[in-house]
PDB file of C-alpha atoms in Angstrom:
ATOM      1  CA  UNK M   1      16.703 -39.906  12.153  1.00 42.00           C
ATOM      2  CA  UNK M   2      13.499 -41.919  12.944  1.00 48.00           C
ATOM      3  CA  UNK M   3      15.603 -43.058  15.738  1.00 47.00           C
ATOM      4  CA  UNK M   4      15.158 -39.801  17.523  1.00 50.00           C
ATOM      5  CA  UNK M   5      11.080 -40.253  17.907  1.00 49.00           C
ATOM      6  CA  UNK M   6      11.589 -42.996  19.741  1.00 48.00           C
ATOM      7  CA  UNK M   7      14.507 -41.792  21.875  1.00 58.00           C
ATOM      8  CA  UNK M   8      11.837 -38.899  22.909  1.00 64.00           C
ATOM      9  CA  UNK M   9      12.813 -36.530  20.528  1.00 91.00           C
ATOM     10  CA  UNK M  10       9.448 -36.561  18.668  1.00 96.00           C
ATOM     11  CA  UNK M  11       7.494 -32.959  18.065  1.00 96.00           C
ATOM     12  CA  UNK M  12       5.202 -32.563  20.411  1.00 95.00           C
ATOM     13  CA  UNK M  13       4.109 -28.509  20.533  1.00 94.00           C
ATOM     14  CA  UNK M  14       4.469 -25.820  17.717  1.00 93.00           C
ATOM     15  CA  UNK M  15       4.555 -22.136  19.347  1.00 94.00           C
ATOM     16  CA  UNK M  16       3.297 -19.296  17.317  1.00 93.00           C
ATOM     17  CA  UNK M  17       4.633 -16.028  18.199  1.00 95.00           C
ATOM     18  CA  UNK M  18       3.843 -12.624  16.252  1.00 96.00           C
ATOM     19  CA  UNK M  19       0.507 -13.600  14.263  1.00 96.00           C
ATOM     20  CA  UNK M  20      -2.185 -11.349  14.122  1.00 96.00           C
ATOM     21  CA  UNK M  21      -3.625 -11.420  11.064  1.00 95.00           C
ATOM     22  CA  UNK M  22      -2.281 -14.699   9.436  1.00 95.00           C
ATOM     23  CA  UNK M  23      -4.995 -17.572   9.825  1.00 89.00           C
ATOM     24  CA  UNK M  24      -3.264 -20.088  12.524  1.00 86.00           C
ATOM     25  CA  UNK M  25      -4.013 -23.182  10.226  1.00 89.00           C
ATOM     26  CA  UNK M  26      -2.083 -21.576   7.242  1.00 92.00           C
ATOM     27  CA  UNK M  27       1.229 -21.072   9.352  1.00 91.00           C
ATOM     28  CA  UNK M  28       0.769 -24.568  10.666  1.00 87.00           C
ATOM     29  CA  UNK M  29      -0.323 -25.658   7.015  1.00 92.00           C
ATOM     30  CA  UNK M  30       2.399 -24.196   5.566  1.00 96.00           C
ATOM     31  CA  UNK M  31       4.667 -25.155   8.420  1.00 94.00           C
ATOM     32  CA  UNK M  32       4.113 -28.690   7.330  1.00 94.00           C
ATOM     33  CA  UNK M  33       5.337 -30.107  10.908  1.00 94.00           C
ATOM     34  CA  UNK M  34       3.113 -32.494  12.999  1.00 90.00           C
ATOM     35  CA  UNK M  35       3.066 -34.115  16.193  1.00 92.00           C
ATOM     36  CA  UNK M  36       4.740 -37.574  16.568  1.00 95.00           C
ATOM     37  CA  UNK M  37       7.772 -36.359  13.657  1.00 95.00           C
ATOM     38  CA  UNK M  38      11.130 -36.801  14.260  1.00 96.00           C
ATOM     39  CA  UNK M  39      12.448 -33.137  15.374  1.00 96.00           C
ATOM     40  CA  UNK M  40      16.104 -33.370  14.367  1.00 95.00           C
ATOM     41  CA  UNK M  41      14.659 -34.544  11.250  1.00 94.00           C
ATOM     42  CA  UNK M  42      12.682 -31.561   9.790  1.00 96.00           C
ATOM     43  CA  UNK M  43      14.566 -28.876   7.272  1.00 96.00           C
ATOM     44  CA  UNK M  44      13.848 -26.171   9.133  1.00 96.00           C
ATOM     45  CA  UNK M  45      14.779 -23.635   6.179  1.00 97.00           C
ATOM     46  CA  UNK M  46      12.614 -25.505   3.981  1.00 97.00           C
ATOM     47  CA  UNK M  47      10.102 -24.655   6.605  1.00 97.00           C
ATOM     48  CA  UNK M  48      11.021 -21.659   6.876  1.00 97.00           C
ATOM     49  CA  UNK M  49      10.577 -20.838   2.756  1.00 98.00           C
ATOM     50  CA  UNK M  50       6.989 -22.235   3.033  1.00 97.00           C
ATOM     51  CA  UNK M  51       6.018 -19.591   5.703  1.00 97.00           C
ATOM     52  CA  UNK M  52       7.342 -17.428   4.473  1.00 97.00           C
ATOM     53  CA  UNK M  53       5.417 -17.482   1.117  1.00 97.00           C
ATOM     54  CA  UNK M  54       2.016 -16.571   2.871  1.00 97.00           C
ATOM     55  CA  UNK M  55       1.190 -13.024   1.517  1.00 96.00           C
ATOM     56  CA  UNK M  56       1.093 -11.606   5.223  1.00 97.00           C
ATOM     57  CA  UNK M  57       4.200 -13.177   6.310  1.00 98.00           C
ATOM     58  CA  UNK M  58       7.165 -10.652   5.801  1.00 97.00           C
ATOM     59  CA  UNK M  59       9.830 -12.941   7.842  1.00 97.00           C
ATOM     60  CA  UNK M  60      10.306 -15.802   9.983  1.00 97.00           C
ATOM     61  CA  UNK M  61      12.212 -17.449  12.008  1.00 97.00           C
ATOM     62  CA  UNK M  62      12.163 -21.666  13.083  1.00 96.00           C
ATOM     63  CA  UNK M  63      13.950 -23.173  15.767  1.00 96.00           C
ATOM     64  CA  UNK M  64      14.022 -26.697  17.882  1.00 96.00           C
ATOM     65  CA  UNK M  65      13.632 -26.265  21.522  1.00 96.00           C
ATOM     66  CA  UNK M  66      14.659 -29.971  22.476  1.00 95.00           C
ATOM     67  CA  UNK M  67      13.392 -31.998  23.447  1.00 94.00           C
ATOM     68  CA  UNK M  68       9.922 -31.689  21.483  1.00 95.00           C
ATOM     69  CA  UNK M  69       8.756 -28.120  20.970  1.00 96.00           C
ATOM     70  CA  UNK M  70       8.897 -26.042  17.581  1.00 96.00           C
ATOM     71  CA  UNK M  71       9.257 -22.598  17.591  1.00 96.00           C
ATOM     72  CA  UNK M  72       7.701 -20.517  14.989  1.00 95.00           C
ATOM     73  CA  UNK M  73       8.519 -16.322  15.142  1.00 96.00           C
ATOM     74  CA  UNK M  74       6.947 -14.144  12.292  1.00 97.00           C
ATOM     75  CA  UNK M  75       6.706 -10.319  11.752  1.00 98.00           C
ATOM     76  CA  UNK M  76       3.731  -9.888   9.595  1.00 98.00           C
ATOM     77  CA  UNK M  77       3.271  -7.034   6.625  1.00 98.00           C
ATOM     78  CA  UNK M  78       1.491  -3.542   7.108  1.00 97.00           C
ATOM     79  CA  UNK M  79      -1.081  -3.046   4.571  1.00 98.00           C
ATOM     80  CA  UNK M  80      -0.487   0.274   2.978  1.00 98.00           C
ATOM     81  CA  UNK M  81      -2.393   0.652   0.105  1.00 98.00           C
ATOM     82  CA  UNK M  82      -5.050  -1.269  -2.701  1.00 98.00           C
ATOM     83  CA  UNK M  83      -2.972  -1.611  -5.872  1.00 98.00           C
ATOM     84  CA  UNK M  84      -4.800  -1.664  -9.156  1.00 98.00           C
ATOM     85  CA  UNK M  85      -3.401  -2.490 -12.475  1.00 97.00           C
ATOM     86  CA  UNK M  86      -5.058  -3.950 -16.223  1.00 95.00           C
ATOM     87  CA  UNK M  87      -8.269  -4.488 -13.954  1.00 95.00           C
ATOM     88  CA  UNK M  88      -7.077  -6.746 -10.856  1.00 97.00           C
ATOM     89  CA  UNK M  89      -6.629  -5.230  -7.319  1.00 98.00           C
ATOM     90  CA  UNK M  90      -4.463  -5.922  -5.060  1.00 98.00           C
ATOM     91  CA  UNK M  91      -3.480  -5.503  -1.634  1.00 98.00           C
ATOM     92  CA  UNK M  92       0.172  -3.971  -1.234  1.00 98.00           C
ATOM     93  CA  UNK M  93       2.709  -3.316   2.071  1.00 98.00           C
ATOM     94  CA  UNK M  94       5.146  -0.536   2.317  1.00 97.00           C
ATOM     95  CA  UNK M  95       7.308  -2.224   0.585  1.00 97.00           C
ATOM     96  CA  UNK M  96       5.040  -3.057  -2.152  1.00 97.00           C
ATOM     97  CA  UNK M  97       4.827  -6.436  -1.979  1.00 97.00           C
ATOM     98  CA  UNK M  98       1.337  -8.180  -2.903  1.00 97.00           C
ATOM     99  CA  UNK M  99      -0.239  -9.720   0.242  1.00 97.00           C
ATOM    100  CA  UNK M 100      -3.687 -11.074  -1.155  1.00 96.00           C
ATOM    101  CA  UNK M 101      -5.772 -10.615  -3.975  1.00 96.00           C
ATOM    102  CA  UNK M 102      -8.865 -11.579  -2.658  1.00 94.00           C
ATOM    103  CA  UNK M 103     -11.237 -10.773   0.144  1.00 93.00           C
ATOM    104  CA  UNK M 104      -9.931  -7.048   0.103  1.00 97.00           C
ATOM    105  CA  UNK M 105     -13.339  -5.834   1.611  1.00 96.00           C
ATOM    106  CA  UNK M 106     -12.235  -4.925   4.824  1.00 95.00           C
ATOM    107  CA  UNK M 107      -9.402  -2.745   3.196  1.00 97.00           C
ATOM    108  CA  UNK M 108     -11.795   0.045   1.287  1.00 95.00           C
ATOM    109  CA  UNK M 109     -10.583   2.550   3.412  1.00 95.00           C
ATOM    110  CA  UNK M 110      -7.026   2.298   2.289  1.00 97.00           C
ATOM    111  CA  UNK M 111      -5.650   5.210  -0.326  1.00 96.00           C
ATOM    112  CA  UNK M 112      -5.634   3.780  -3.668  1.00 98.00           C
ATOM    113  CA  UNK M 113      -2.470   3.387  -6.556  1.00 98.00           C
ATOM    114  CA  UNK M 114      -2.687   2.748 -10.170  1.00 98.00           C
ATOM    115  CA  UNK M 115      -0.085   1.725 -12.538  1.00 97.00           C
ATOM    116  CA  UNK M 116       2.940  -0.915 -13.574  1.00 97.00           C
ATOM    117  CA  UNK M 117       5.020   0.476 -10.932  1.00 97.00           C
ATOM    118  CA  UNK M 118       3.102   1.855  -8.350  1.00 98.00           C
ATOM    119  CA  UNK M 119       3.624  -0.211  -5.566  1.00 98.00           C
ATOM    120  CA  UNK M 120       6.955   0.562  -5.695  1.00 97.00           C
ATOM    121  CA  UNK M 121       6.641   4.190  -5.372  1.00 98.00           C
ATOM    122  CA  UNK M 122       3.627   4.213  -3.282  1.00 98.00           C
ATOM    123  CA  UNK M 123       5.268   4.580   0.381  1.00 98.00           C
ATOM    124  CA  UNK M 124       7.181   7.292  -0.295  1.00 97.00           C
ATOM    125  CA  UNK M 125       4.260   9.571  -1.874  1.00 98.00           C
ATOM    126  CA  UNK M 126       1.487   8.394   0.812  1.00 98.00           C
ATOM    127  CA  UNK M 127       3.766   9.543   3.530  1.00 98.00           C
ATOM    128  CA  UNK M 128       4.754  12.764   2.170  1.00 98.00           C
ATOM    129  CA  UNK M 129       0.208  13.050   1.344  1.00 97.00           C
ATOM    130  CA  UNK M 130       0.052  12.441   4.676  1.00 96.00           C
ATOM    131  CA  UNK M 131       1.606  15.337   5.792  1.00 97.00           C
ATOM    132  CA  UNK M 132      -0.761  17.641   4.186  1.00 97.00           C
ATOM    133  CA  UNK M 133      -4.130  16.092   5.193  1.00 95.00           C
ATOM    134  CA  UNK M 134      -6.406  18.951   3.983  1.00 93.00           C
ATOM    135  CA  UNK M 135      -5.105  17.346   0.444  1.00 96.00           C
ATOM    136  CA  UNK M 136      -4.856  13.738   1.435  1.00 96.00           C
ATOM    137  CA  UNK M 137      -8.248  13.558   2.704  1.00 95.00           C
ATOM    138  CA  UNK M 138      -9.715  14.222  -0.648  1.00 96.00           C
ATOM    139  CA  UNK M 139      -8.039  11.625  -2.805  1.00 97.00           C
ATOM    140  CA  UNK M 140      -9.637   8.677  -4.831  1.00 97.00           C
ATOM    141  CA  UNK M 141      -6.433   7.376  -6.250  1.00 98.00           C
ATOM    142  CA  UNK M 142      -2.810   8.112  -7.025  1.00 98.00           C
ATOM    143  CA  UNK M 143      -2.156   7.317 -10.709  1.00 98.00           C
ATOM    144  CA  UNK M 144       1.420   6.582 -11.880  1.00 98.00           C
ATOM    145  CA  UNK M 145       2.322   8.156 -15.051  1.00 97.00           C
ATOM    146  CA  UNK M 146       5.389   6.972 -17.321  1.00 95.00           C
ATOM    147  CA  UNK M 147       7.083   5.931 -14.302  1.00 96.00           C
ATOM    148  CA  UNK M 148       8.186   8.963 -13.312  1.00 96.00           C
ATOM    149  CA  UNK M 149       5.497  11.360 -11.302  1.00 98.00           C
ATOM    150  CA  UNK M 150       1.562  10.850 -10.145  1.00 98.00           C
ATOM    151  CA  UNK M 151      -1.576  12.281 -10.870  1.00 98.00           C
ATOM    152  CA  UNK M 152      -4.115  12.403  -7.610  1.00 98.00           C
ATOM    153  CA  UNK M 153      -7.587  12.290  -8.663  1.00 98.00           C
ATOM    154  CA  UNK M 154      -9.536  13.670  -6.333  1.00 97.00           C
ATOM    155  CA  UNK M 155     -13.187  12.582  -4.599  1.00 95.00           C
ATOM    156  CA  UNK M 156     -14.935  15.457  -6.795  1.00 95.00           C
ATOM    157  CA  UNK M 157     -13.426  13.808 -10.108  1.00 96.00           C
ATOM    158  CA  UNK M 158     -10.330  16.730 -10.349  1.00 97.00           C
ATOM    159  CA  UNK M 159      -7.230  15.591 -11.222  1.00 98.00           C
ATOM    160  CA  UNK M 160      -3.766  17.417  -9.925  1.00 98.00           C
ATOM    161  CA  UNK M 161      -0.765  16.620 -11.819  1.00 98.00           C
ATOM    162  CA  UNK M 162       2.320  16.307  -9.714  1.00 98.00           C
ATOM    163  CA  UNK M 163       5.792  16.672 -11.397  1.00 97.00           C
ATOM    164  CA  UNK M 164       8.315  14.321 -11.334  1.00 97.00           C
ATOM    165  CA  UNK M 165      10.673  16.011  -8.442  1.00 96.00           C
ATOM    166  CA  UNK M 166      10.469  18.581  -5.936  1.00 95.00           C
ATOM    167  CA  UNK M 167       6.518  16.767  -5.088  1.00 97.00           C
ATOM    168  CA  UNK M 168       6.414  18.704  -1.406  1.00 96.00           C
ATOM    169  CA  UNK M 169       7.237  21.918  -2.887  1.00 96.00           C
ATOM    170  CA  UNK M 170       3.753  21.314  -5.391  1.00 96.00           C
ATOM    171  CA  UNK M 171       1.759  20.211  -2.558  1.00 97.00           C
ATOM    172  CA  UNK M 172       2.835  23.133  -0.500  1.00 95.00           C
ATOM    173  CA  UNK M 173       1.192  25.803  -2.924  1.00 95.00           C
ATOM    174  CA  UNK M 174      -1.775  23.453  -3.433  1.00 96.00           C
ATOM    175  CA  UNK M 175      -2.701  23.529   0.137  1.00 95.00           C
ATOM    176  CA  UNK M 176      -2.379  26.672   0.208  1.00 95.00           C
ATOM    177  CA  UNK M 177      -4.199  27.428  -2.837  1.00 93.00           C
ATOM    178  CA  UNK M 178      -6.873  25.142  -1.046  1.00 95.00           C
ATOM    179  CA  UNK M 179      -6.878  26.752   2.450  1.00 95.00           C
ATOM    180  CA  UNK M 180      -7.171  30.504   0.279  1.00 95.00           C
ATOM    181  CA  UNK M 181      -9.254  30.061  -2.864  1.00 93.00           C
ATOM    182  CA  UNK M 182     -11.300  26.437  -1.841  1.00 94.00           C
ATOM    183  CA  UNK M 183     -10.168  25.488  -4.831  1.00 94.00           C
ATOM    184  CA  UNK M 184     -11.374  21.589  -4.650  1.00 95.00           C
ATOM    185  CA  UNK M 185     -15.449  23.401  -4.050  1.00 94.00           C
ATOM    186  CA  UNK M 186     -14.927  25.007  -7.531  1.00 93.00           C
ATOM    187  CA  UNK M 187     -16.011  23.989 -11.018  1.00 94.00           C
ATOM    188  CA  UNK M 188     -12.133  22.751 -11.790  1.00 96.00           C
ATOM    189  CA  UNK M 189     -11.375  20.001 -13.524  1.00 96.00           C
ATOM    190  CA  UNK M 190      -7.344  19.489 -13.580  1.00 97.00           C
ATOM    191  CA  UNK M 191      -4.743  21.518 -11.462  1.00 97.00           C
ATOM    192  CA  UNK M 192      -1.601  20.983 -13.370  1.00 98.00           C
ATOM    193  CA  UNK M 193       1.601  21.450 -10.751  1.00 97.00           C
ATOM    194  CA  UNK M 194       4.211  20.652 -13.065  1.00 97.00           C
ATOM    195  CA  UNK M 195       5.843  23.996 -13.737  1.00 94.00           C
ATOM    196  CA  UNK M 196       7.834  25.151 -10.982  1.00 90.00           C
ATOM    197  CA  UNK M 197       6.192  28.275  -9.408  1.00 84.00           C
ATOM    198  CA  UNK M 198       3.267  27.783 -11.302  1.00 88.00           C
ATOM    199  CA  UNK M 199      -0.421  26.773 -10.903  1.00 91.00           C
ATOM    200  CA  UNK M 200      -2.336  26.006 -13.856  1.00 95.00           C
ATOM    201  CA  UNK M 201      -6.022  25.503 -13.300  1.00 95.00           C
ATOM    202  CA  UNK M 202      -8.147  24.210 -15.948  1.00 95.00           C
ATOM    203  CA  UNK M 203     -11.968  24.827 -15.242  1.00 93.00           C
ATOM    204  CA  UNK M 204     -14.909  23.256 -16.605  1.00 84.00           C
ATOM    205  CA  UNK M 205     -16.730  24.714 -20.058  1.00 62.00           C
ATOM    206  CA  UNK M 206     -19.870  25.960 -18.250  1.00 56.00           C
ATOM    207  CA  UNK M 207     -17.182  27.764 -15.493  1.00 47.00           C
ATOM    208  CA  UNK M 208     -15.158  28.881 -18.539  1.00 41.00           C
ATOM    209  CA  UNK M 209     -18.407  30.387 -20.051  1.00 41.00           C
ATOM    210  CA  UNK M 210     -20.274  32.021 -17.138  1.00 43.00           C
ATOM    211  CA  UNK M 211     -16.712  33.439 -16.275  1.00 38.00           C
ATOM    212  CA  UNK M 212     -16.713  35.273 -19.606  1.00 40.00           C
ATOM    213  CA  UNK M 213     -19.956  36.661 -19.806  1.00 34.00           C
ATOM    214  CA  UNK M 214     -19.622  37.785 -16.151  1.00 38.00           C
ATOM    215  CA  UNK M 215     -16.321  39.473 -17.965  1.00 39.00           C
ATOM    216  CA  UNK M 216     -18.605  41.218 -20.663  1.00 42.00           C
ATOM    217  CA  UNK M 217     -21.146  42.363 -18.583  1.00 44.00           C
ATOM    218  CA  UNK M 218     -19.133  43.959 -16.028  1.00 43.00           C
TER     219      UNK M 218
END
């Protein structure tokens, strides 16, 4: 194959189409191709594998466009969430795959998920949050619980416990709990949703107290 460099068919341009967020010198890094090699003589799905193992690379696709051009195509990953687990974050993608561990600064904003299995499971509930944003604007984290349901604990500290099916239904009387009582601007500390038709509020021991003197003095 070393024939073909000197025949003309050397590499002499890599095109990179679809990057936006992955740094140009990792693809090309990663890549491994440089100008002078023999084209016909590069694996191209070995290539392909090394790209394809950057966090923020979802797919890719290599190809020779003879006589010395490489073309590189990739469709990078969405960040959806921060994923924390036994005290390491991470940054996940819809479908829950880790894209980097470090430098996550710029990603504070994103809704948070804790547990084994989270990321996972963490599409599905963020979209269906997102739906009901007078609830979704108000949550810290979304904690995974035996692998089956979440718990959302809120900005305030309260913690709503979601059962393990029917979630929309739960979120639908929580809303409206919210958008009737305020509930999230009281002294609550859980809301447990996990009994159909049912809302079970646990509040504070000062609440609990003023609540039942208020009772014996009336």
């Amino acid at each position: 194959m070393t024939a073909t460099a000197g025949a003309g068919l050397a590499v002499r341009e890599v095109l990179v189409r679809g990057r936006q967020i992955t740094a140009r010198d990792d693809l090309i890094a990663a890549l491994d191709i440089h100008s002078g090699m023999p084209i016909l003589a590069i694996d191209m799905e070995e290539a392909r594998q090394r790209v394809e193992s950057l966090g923020w690379v979802k797919s890719a696709t290599i190809a020779r466009r003879l006589p010395d051009t490489i073309y590189l195509q990739v469709e990078e990953r969405k960040a959806l969430a921060l994923w924390q687990h036994e005290g390491r974050v991470a940054l996940i993608d819809r479908d829950g795959a880790v894209i980097q561990r470090r430098k996550l600064e710029g990603f504070a904003a994103l809704p948070r998920v804790v547990g084994e299995d989270a990321p996972a499971n963490a599409a599905r509930l963020l979209d269906l949050l997102n739906t009901y944003p007078a609830v979704s604007g108000q949550v810290e984290a979304a904690v995974r619980v035996s692998g089956r349901r979440w718990n959302l604990r809120l900005r305030n500290g309260i913690d709503i416990r979601l059962p393990a099916d029917d979630v929309a239904t739960a979120l639908d009387r929580l809303a409206e709990y919210q958008r009737e009582h305020a509930l999230f601007e009281r002294d609550v500390i859980a809301v447990d949703l996990r009994v159909p038709d049912r809302l079970i509020v646990r509040v504070n021991g000062e609440a609990a107290k003023r609540a039942r003197v208020a009772g014996e003095n009336t």
